[in-house]
PDB file of C-alpha atoms in Angstrom:
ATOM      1  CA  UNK G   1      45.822 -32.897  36.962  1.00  0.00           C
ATOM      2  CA  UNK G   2      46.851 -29.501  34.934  1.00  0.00           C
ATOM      3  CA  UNK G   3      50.516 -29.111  34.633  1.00  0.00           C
ATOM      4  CA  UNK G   4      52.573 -25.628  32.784  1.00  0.00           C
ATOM      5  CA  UNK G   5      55.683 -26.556  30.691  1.00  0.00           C
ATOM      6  CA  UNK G   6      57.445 -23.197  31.129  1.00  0.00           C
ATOM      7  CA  UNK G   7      61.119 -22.112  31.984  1.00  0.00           C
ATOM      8  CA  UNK G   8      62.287 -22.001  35.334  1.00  0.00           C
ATOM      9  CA  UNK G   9      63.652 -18.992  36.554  1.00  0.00           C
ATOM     10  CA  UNK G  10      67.370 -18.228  37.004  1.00  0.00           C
ATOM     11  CA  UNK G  11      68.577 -19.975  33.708  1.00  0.00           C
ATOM     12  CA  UNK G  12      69.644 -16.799  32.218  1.00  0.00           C
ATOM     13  CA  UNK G  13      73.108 -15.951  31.113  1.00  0.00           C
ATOM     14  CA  UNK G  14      75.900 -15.220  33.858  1.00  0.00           C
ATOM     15  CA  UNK G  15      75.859 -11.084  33.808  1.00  0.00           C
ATOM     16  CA  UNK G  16      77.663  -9.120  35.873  1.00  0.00           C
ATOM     17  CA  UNK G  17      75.754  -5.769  36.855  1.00  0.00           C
ATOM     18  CA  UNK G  18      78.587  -4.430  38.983  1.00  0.00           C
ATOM     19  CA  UNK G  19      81.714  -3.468  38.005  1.00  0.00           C
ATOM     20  CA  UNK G  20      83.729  -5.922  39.592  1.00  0.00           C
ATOM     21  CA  UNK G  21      85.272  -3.959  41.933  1.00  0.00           C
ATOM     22  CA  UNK G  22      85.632  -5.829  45.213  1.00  0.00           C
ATOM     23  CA  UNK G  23      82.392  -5.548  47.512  1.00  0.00           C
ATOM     24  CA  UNK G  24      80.389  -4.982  44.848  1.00  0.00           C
ATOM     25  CA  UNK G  25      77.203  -7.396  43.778  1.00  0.00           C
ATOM     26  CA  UNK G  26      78.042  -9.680  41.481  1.00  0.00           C
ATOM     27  CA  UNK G  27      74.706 -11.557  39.885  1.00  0.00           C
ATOM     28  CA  UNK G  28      75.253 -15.305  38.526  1.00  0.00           C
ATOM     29  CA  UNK G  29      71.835 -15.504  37.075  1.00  0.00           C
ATOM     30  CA  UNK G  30      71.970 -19.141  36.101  1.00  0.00           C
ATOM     31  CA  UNK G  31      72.260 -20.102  39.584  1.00  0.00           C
ATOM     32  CA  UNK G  32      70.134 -17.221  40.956  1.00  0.00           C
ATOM     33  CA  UNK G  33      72.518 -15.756  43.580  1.00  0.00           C
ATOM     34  CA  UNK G  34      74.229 -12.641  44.215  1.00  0.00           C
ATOM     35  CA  UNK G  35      77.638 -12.659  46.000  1.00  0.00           C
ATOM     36  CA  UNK G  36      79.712 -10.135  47.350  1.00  0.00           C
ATOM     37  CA  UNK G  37      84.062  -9.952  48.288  1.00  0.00           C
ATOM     38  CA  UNK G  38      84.374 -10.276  52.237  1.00  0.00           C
ATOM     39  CA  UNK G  39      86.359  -6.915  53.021  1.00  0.00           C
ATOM     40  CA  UNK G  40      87.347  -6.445  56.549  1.00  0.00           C
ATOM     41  CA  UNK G  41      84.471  -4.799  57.535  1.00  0.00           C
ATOM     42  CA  UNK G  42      82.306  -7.269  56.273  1.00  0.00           C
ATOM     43  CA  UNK G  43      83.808  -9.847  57.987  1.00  0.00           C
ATOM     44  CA  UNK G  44      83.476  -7.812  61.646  1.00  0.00           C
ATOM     45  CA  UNK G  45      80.302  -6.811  60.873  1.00  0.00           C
ATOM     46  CA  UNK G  46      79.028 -10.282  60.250  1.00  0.00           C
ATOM     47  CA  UNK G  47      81.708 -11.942  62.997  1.00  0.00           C
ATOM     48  CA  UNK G  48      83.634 -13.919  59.947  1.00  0.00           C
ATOM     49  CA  UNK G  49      87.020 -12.682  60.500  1.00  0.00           C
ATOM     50  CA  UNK G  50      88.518 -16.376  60.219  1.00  0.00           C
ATOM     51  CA  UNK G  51      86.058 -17.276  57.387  1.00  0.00           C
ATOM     52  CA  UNK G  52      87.626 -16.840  53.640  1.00  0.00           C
ATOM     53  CA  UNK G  53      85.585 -17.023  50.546  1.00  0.00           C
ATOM     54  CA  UNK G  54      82.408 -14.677  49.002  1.00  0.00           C
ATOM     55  CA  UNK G  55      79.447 -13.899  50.994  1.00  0.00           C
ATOM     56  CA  UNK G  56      76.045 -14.859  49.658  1.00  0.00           C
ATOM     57  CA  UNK G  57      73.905 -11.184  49.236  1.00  0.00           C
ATOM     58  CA  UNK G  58      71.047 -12.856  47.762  1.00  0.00           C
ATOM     59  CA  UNK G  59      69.579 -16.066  46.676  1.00  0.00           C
ATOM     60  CA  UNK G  60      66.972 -16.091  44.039  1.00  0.00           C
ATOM     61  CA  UNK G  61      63.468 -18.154  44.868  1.00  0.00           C
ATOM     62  CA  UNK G  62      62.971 -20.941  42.913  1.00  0.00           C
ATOM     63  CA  UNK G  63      66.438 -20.805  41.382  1.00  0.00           C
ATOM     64  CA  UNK G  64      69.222 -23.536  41.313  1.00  0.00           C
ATOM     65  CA  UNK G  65      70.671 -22.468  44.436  1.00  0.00           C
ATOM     66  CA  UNK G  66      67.491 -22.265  46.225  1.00  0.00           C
ATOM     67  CA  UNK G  67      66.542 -25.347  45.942  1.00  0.00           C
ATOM     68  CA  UNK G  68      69.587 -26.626  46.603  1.00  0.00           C
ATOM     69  CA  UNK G  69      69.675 -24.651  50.096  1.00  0.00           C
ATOM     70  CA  UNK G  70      71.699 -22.019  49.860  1.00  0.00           C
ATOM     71  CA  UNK G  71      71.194 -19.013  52.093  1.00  0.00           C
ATOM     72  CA  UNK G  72      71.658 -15.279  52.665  1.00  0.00           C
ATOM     73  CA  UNK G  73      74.491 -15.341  54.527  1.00  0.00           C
ATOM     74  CA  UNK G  74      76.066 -18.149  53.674  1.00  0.00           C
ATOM     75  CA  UNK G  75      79.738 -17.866  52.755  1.00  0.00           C
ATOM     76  CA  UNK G  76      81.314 -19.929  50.062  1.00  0.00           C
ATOM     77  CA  UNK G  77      84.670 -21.241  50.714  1.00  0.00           C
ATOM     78  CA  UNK G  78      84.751 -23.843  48.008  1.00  0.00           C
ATOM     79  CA  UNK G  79      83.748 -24.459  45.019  1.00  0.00           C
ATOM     80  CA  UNK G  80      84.625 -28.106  43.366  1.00  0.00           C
ATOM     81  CA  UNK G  81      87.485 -28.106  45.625  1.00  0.00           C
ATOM     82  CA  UNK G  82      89.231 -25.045  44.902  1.00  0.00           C
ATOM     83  CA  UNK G  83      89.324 -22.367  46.847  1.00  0.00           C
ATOM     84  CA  UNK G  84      87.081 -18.920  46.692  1.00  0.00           C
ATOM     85  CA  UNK G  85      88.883 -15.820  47.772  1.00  0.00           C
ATOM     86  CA  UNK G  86      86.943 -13.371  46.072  1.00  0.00           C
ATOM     87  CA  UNK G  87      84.097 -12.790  43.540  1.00  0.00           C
ATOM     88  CA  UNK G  88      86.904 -13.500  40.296  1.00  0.00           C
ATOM     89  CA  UNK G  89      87.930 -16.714  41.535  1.00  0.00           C
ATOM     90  CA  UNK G  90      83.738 -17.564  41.433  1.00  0.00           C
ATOM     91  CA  UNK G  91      83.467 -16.537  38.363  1.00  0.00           C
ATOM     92  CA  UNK G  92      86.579 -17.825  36.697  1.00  0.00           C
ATOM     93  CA  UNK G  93      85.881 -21.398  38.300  1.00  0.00           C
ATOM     94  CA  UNK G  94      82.299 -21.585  37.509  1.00  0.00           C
ATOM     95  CA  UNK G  95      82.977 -20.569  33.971  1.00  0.00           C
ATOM     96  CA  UNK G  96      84.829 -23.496  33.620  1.00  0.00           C
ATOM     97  CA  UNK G  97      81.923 -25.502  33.870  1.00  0.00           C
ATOM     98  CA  UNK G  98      79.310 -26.538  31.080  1.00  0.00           C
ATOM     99  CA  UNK G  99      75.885 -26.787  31.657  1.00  0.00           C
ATOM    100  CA  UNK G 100      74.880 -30.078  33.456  1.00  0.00           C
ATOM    101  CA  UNK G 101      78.304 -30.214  35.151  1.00  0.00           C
ATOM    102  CA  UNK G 102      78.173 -30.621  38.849  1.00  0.00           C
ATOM    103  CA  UNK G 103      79.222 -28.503  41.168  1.00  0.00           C
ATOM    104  CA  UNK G 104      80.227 -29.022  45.081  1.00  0.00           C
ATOM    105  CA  UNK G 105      80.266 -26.226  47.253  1.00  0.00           C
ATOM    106  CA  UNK G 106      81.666 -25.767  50.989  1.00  0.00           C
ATOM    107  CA  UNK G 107      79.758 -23.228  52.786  1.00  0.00           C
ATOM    108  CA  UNK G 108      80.345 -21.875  56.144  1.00  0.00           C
ATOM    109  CA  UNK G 109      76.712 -21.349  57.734  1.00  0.00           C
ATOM    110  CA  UNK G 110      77.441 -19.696  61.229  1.00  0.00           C
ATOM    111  CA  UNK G 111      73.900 -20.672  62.101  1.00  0.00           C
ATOM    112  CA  UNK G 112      75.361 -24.490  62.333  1.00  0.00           C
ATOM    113  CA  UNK G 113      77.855 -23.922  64.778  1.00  0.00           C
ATOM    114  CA  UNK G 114      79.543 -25.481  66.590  1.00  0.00           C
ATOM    115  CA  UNK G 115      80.150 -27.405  62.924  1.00  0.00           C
ATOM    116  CA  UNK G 116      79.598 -24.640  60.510  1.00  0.00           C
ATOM    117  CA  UNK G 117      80.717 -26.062  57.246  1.00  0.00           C
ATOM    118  CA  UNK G 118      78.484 -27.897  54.909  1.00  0.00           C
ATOM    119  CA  UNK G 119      78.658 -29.418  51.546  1.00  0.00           C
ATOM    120  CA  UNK G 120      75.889 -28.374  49.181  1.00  0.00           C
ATOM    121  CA  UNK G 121      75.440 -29.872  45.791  1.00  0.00           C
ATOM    122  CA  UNK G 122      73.891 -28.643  42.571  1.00  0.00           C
ATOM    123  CA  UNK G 123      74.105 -28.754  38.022  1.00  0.00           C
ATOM    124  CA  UNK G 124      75.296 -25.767  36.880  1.00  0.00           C
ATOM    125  CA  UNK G 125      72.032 -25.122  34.569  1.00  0.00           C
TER     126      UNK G 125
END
């Protein structure tokens, strides 16, 4: 059996490559997903007028959030209980947080309906 020590991808600092305006991409490398505000014509567009929270542009493979099954798509509404309105209140909460802290978030997966809200579960790295 051969293993490779190495370093996972997505542990990288949190940068933001946008600037910040709402709708734009915001990229939390250490957990390897790209979010985005949910203006009102997002939310037509993707039929999530009565969902609040950021809209997941982009999920890294092999980061955090991939493995812990977080999708394109999916819209955070929570994050360790407090509410996600926009792409600040993401940031602000999860720099709270120290590495190896967990963190609980509700998403809304519209695939899953009728029961479209799920708890996923990850360590901020």
């Amino acid at each position: 059996l051969n293993v490779v020590i190495g370093r996972r991808p997505g542990r990288e600092t949190i940068t933001n490559t946008a600037a910040g305006a709402p709708g734009d991409d915001l990229r939390k490398e250490n957990l390897g997903i790209g979010i985005k505000n949910i203006g009102s014509q997002l939310a037509l567009d993707a039929d999530l007028e009565a969902v609040k929270g950021v809209l997941v542009a982009r999920v890294d493979p092999g980061s955090v959030a991939d493995d812990a099954g977080l999708k394109v798509n999916d819209v955070i509404e929570t994050m360790n209980r407090e509410t996600i309105d926009d792409n600040e209140d993401f940031r602000r909460i999860l720099n709270r947080l120290k590495s190896g802290d967990p963190i609980v978030l509700l998403v809304h997966r519209k695939s899953l309906a009728p029961t479209p809200r799920i708890f996923i579960s990850l360590n901020k790295p």
